[in-house]
Short mmCIF file of C-alpha atoms and ligand atoms in Angstrom, two decimals:
data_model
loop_
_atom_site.label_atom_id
_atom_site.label_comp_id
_atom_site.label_asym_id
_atom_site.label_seq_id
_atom_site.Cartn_x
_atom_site.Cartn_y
_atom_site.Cartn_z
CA UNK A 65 -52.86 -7.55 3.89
CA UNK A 66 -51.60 -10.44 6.48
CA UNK A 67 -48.17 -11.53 5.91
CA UNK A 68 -47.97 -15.30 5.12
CA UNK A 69 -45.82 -17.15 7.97
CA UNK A 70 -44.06 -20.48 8.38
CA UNK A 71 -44.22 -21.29 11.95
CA UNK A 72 -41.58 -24.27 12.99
CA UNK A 73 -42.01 -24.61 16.87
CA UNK A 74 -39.46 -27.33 16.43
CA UNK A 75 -38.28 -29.02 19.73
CA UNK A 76 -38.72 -28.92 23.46
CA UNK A 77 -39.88 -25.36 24.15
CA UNK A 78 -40.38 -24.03 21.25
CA UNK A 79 -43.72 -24.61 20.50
CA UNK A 80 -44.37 -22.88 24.40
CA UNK A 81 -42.57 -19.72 23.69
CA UNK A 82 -43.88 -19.28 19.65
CA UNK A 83 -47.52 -19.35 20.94
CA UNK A 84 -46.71 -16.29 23.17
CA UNK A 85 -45.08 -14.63 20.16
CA UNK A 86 -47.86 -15.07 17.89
CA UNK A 87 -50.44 -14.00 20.77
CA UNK A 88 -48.32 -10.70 21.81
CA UNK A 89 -48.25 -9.50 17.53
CA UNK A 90 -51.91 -10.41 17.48
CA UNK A 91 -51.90 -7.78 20.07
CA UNK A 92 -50.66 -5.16 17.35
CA UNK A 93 -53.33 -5.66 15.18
CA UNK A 94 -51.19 -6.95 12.27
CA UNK A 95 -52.62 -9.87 10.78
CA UNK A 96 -50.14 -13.06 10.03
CA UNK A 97 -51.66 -16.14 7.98
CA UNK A 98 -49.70 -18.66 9.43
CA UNK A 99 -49.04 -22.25 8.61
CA UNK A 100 -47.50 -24.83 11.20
CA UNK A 101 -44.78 -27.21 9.90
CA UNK A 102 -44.50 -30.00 12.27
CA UNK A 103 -40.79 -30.42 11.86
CA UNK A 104 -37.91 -31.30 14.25
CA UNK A 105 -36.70 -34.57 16.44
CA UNK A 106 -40.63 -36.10 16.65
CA UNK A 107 -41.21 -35.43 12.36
CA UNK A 108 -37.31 -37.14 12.25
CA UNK A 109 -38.12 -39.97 14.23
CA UNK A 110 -41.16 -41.16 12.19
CA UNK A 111 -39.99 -40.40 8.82
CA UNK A 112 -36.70 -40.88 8.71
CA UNK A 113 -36.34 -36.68 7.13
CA UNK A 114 -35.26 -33.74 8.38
CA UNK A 115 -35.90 -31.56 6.26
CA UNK A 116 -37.23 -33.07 2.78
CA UNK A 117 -36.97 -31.18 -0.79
CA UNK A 118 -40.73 -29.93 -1.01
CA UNK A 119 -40.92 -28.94 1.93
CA UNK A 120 -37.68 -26.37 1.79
CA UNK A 121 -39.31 -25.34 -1.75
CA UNK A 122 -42.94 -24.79 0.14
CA UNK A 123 -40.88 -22.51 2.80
CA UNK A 124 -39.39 -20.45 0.09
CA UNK A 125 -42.58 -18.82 -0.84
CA UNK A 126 -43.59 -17.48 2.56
CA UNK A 127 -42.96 -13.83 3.64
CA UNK A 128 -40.85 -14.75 6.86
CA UNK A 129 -40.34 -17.94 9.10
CA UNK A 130 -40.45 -18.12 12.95
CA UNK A 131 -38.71 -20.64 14.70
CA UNK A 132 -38.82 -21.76 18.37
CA UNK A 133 -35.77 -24.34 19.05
CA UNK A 134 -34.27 -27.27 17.59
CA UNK A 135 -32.54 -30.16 19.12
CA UNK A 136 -32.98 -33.53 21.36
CA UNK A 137 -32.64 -33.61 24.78
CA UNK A 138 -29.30 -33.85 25.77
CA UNK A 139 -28.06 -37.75 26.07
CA UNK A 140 -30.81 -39.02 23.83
CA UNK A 141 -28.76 -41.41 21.78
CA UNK A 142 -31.53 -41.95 19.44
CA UNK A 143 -30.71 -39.16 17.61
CA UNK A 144 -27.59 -39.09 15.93
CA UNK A 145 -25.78 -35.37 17.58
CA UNK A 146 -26.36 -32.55 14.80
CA UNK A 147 -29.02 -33.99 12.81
CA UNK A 148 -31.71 -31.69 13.23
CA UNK A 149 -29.45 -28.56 13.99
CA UNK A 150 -27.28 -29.73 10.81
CA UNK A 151 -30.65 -30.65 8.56
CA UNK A 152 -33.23 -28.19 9.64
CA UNK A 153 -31.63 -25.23 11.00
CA UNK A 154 -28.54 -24.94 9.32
CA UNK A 155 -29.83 -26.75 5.75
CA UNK A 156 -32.78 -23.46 6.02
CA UNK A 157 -29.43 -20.81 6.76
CA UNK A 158 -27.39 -22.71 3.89
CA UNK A 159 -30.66 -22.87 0.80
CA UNK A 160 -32.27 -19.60 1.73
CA UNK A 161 -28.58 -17.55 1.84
CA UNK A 162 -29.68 -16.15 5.35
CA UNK A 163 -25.74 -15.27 5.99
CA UNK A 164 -26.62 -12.38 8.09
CA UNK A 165 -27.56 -13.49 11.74
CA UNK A 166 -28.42 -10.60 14.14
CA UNK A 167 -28.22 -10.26 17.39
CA UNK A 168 -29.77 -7.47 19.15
CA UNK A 169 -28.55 -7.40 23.52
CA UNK A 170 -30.26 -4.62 25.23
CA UNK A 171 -31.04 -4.57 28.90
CA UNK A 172 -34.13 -3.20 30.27
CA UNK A 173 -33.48 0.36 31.49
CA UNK A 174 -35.16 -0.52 34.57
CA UNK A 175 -33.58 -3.80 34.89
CA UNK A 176 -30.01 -4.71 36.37
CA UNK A 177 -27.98 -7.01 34.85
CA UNK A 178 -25.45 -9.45 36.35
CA UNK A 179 -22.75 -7.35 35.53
CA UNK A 180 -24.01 -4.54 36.97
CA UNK A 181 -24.36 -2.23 33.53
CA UNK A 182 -26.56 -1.76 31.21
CA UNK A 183 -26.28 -3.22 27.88
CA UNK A 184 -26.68 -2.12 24.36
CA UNK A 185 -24.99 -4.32 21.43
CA UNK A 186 -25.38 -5.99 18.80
CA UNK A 187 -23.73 -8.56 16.97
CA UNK A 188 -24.00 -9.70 13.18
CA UNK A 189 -22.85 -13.37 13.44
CA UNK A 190 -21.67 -14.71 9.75
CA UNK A 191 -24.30 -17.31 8.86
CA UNK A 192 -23.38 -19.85 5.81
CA UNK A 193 -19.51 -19.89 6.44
CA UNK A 194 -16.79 -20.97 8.96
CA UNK A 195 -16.48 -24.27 10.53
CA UNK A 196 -20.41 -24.54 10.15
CA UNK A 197 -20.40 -24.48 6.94
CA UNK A 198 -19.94 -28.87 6.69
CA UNK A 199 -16.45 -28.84 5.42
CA UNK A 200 -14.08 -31.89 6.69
CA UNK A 201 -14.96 -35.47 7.60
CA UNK A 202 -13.59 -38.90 9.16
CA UNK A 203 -10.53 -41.25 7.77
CA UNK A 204 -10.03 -44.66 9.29
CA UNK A 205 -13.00 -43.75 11.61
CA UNK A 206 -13.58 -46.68 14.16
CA UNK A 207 -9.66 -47.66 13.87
CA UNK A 208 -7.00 -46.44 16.57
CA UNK A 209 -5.60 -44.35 13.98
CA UNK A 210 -9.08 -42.62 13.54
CA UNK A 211 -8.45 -38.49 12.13
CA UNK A 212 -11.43 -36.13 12.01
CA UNK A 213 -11.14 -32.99 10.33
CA UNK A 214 -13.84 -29.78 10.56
CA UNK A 215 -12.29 -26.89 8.23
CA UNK A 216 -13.25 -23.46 8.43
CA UNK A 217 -14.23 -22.07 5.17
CA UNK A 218 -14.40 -18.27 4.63
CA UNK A 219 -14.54 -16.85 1.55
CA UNK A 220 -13.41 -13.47 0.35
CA UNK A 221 -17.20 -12.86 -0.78
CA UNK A 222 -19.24 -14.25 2.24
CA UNK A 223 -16.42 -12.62 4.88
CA UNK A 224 -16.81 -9.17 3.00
CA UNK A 225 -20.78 -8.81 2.64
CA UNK A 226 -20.74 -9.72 6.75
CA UNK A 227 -18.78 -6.86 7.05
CA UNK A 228 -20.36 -4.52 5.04
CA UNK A 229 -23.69 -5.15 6.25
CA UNK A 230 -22.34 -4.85 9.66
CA UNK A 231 -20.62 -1.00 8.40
CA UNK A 232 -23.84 -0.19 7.84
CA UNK A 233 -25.68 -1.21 10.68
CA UNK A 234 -22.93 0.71 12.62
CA UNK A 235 -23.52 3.81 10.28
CA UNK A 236 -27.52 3.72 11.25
CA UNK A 237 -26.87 3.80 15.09
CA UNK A 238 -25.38 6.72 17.10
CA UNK A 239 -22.59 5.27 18.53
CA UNK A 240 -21.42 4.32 14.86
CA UNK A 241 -18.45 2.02 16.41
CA UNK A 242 -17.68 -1.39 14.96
CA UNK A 243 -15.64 -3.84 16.13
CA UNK A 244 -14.12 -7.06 14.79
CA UNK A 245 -13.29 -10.50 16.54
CA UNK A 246 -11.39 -13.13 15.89
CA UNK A 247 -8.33 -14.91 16.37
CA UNK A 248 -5.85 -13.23 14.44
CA UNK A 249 -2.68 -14.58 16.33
CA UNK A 250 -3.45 -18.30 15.91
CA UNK A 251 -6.15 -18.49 12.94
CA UNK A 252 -3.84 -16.71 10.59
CA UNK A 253 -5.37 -17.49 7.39
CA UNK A 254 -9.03 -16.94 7.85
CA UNK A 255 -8.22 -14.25 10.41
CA UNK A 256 -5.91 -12.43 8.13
CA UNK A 257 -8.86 -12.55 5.46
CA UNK A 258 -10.97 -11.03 8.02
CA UNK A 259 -8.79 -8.82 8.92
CA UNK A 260 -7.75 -7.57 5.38
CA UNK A 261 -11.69 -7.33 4.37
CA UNK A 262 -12.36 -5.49 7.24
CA UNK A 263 -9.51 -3.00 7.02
CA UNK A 264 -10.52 -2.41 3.08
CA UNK A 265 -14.34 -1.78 3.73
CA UNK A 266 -13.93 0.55 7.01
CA UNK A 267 -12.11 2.61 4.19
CA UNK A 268 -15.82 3.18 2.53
CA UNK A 269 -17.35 3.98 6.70
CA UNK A 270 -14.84 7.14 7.56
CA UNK A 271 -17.65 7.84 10.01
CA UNK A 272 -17.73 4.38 11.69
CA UNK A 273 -14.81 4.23 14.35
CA UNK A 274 -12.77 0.11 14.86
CA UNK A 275 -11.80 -1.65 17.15
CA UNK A 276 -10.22 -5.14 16.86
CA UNK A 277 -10.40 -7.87 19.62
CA UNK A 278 -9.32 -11.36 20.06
CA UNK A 279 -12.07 -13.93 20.86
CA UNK A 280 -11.13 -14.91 24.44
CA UNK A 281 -10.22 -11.11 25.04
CA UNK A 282 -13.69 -10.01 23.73
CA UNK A 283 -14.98 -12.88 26.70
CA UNK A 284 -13.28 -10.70 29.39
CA UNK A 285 -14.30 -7.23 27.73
CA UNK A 286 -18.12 -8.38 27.16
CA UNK A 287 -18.04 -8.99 31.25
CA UNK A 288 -16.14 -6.28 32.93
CA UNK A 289 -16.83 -3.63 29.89
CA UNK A 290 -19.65 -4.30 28.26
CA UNK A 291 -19.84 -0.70 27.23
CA UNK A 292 -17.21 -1.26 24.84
CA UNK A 293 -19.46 -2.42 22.57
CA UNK A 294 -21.85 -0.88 20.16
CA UNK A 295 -21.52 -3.53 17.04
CA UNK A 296 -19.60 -6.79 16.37
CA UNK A 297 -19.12 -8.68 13.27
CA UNK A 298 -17.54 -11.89 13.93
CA UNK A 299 -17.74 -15.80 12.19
CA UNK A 300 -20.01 -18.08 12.64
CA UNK A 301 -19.02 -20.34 15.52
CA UNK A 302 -17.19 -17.34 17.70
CA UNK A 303 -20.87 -15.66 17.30
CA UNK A 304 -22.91 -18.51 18.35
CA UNK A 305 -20.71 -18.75 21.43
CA UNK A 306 -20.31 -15.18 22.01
CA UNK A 307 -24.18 -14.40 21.28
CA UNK A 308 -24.76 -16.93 24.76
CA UNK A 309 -22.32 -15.05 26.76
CA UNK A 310 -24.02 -11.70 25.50
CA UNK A 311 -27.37 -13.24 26.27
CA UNK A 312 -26.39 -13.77 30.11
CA UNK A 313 -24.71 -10.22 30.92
CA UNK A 314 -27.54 -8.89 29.20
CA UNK A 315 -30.54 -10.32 31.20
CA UNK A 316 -30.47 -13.63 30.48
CA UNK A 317 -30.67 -15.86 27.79
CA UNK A 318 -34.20 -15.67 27.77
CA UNK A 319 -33.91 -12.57 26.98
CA UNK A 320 -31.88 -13.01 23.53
CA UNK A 321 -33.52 -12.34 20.01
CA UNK A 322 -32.06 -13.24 16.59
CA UNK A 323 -32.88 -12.59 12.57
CA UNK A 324 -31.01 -14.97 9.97
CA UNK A 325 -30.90 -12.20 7.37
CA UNK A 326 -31.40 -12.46 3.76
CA UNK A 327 -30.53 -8.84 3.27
CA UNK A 328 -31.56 -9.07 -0.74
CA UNK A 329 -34.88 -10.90 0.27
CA UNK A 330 -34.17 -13.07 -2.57
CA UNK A 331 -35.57 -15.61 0.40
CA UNK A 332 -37.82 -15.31 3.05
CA UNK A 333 -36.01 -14.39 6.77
CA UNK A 334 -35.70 -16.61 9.65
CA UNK A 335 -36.43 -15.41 13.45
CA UNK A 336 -35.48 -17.39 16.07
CA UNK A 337 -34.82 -16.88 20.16
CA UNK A 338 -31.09 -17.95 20.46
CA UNK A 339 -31.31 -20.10 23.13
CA UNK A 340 -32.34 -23.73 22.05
CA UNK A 341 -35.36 -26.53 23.35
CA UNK A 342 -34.38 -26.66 26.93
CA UNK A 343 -36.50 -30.33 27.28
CA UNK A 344 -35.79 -30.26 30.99
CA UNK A 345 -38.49 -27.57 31.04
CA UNK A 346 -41.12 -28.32 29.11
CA UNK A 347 -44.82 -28.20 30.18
CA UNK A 348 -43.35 -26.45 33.62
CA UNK A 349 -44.08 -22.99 32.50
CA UNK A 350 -40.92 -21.88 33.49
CA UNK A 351 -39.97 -21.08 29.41
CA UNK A 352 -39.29 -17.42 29.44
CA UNK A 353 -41.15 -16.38 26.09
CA UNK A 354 -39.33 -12.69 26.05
CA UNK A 355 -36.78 -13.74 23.40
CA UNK A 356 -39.60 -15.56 20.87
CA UNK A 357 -41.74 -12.01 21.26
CA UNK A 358 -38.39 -9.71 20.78
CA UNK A 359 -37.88 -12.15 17.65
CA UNK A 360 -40.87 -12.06 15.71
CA UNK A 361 -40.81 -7.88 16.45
CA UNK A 362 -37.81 -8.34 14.35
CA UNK A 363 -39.52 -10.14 12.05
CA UNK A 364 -42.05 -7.84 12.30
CA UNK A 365 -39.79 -4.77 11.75
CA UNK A 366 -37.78 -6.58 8.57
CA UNK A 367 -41.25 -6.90 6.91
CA UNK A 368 -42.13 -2.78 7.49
CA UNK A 369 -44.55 -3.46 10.16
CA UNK A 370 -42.44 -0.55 12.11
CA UNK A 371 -45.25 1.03 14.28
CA UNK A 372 -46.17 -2.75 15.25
CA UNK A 373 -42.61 -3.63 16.05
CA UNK A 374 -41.84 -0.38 17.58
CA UNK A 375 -44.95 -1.15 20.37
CA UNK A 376 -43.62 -4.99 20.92
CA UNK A 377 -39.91 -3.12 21.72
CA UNK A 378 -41.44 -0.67 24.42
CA UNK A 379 -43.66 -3.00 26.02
CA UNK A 380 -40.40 -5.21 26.80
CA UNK A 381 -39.08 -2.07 28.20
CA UNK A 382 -41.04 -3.65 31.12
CA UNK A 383 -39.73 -6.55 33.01
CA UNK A 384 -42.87 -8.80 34.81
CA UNK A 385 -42.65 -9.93 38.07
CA UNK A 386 -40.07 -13.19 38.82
CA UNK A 387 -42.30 -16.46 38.92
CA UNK A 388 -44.65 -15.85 36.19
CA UNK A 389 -45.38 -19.16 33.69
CA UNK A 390 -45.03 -18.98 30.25
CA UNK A 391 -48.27 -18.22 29.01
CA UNK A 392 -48.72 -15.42 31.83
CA UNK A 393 -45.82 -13.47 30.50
CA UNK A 394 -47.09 -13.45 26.88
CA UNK A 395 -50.41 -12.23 28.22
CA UNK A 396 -48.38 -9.45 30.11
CA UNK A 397 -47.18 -8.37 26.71
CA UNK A 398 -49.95 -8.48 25.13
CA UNK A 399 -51.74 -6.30 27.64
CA UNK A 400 -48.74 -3.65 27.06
CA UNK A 401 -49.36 -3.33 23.58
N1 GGG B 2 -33.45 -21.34 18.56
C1 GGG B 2 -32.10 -21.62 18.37
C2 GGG B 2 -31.75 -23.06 18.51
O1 GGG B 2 -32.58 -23.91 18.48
N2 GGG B 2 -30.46 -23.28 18.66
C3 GGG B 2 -29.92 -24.60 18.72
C4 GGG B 2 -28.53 -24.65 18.16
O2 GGG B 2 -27.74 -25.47 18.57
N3 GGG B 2 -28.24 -23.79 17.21
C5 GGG B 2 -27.00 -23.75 16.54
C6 GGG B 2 -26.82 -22.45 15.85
O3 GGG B 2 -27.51 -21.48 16.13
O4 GGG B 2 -25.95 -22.38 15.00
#
């Protein structure tokens, strides 16, 4: 039976590195019916929508959705900033409850990194919450006495089923070590929340050994020890920043893979590479694919397509030779499978 996919390339590259995907888990022999959805910055700018109403019910009744990137170039001012990552990326996170977002960094055995180690974490970023989550807004905006306020909102009930999920995916690896970041000295409401939650579930995960960092500390750790690190749980904006910095000692942000999780499957999944549409590049061939391929093996591996998933992982085992274009690199995983 083919598994029924949404395919959003999005912006800039993302179109470039999806086609590779899709080629390399054609490779597999698993067959995906896909259908396209033309949205992002070029769908915006002749309709006026983001994201419209039947479209987000449409995308609820596929199996899985792979992204490529989403955002204008940078200083395009005819695009208000956060539109399309506010109304397509985070609007999908928000309606389909996809508050788990994994991210897997391994390095290639055979491949050095810039820090010199090799690298094996990953980190569960919370998804629907924090200062993403829309909360806050402008008075007197345009007057010299202009405030802006951006709250971050964590709830007992989103913080705790972050956690948990990230117990277990600590309990399922053989390192089984866990460890939280925040800001505990400064942010001491949410962090004491996180803190508290975290404490009280780890009592559930005797096996599962703790650590606790603070962000910026975690930032120093993630570069001179990476091998600190077997899982993280973290918010929402410390893991999309920490996620980029985990995506260069790791290989490269090329490299980097994510799944927004809907761990119930109440709605369909959402796979994405974490970098964004790097415009600069587009057409040159220089889009590295790798993290669009690892992504839709997770995708691949969340909807039991294991064996399939299993031969995308070992074929990136291998790292092609530097100057390869886009396309050449898909077709150097797909030969692998
Ligand atoms: N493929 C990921 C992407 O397009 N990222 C753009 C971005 O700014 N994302 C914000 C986020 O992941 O929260």
């Amino acid at each position: 039976m083919a598994h029924s996919i949404a395919v959003i390339g999005g912006d800039g590259i993302g179109s470039e590195v999806l086609a590779e995907a899709l080629k390399v888990v054609g490779a597999t022999g698993v067959r995906l019916d896909t259908k396209s959805f033309e949205l992002g910055a070029k769908h915006y700018l002749s309709t006026g929508e983001v994201l419209d109403d039947s479209t987000l019910t449409e995308l609820r009744d596929f199996d899985a959705i792979l992204l490529g990137a989403v955002g204008p170039a940078i200083g395009s001012t005819e695009i208000p900033p956060g539109t399309l990552e506010r109304g397509l990326l985070l609007k999908l996170r928000f309606a389909l409850d996809l508050y788990i977002n994994q991210r897997p960094f391994r390095s290639p055995d055979t491949s050095p990194t810039y820090v010199g180690k090799h690298v094996d974490m990953v980190v569960i970023r919370e998804n629907t919450e924090g200062t993403y989550a829309g909360e806050g807004g402008f008075l007197r905006k345009g007057t010299p006495h202009e405030i802006a306020t951006q709250g971050s909102v964590n709830t007992r009930f989103g913080v705790e089923r972050a956690i948990r999920y990230a117990f277990s995916l600590a309990m399922s690896r053989p390192r089984r070590h866990l460890t939280l970041v925040h800001k505990t000295n400064v942010l001491t409401f949410a962090g004491d929340l996180w803190q508290r939650t975290f404490d009280e579930v780890a009592m559930e995960f005797p096996e599962v050994t703790v650590a606790y960092n603070h962000v910026d500390a975690a930032c120093i750790y993630m570069v001179e020890a990476p091998e600190r690190y077997d899982v993280i749980v973290t918010d929402n904006l410390f893991g999309d920043i920490l996620t980029d910095l985990a995506g260069a000692i790791s290989g490269g942000i090329g490299l980097a893979a994510s799944g927004n999780l809907n761990p119930e499957r109440t709605s369909p999944s959402l796979f994405e590479p974490v970098h964004g549409a790097a415009h600069d590049i587009v057409g040159t061939g220089r889009a590295n694919p790798t993290a669009a391929i690892r992504s839709a093996a997770m995708m691949l591996e969340f909807l039991g397509e294991k064996d399939a998933a299993l031969k995308i992982f070992n074929a990136l085992e291998s790292v092609p030779e530097p100057g390869l274009k886009t396309d050449e690199v898909g077709t150097y995983y797909a030969e692998r499978i």
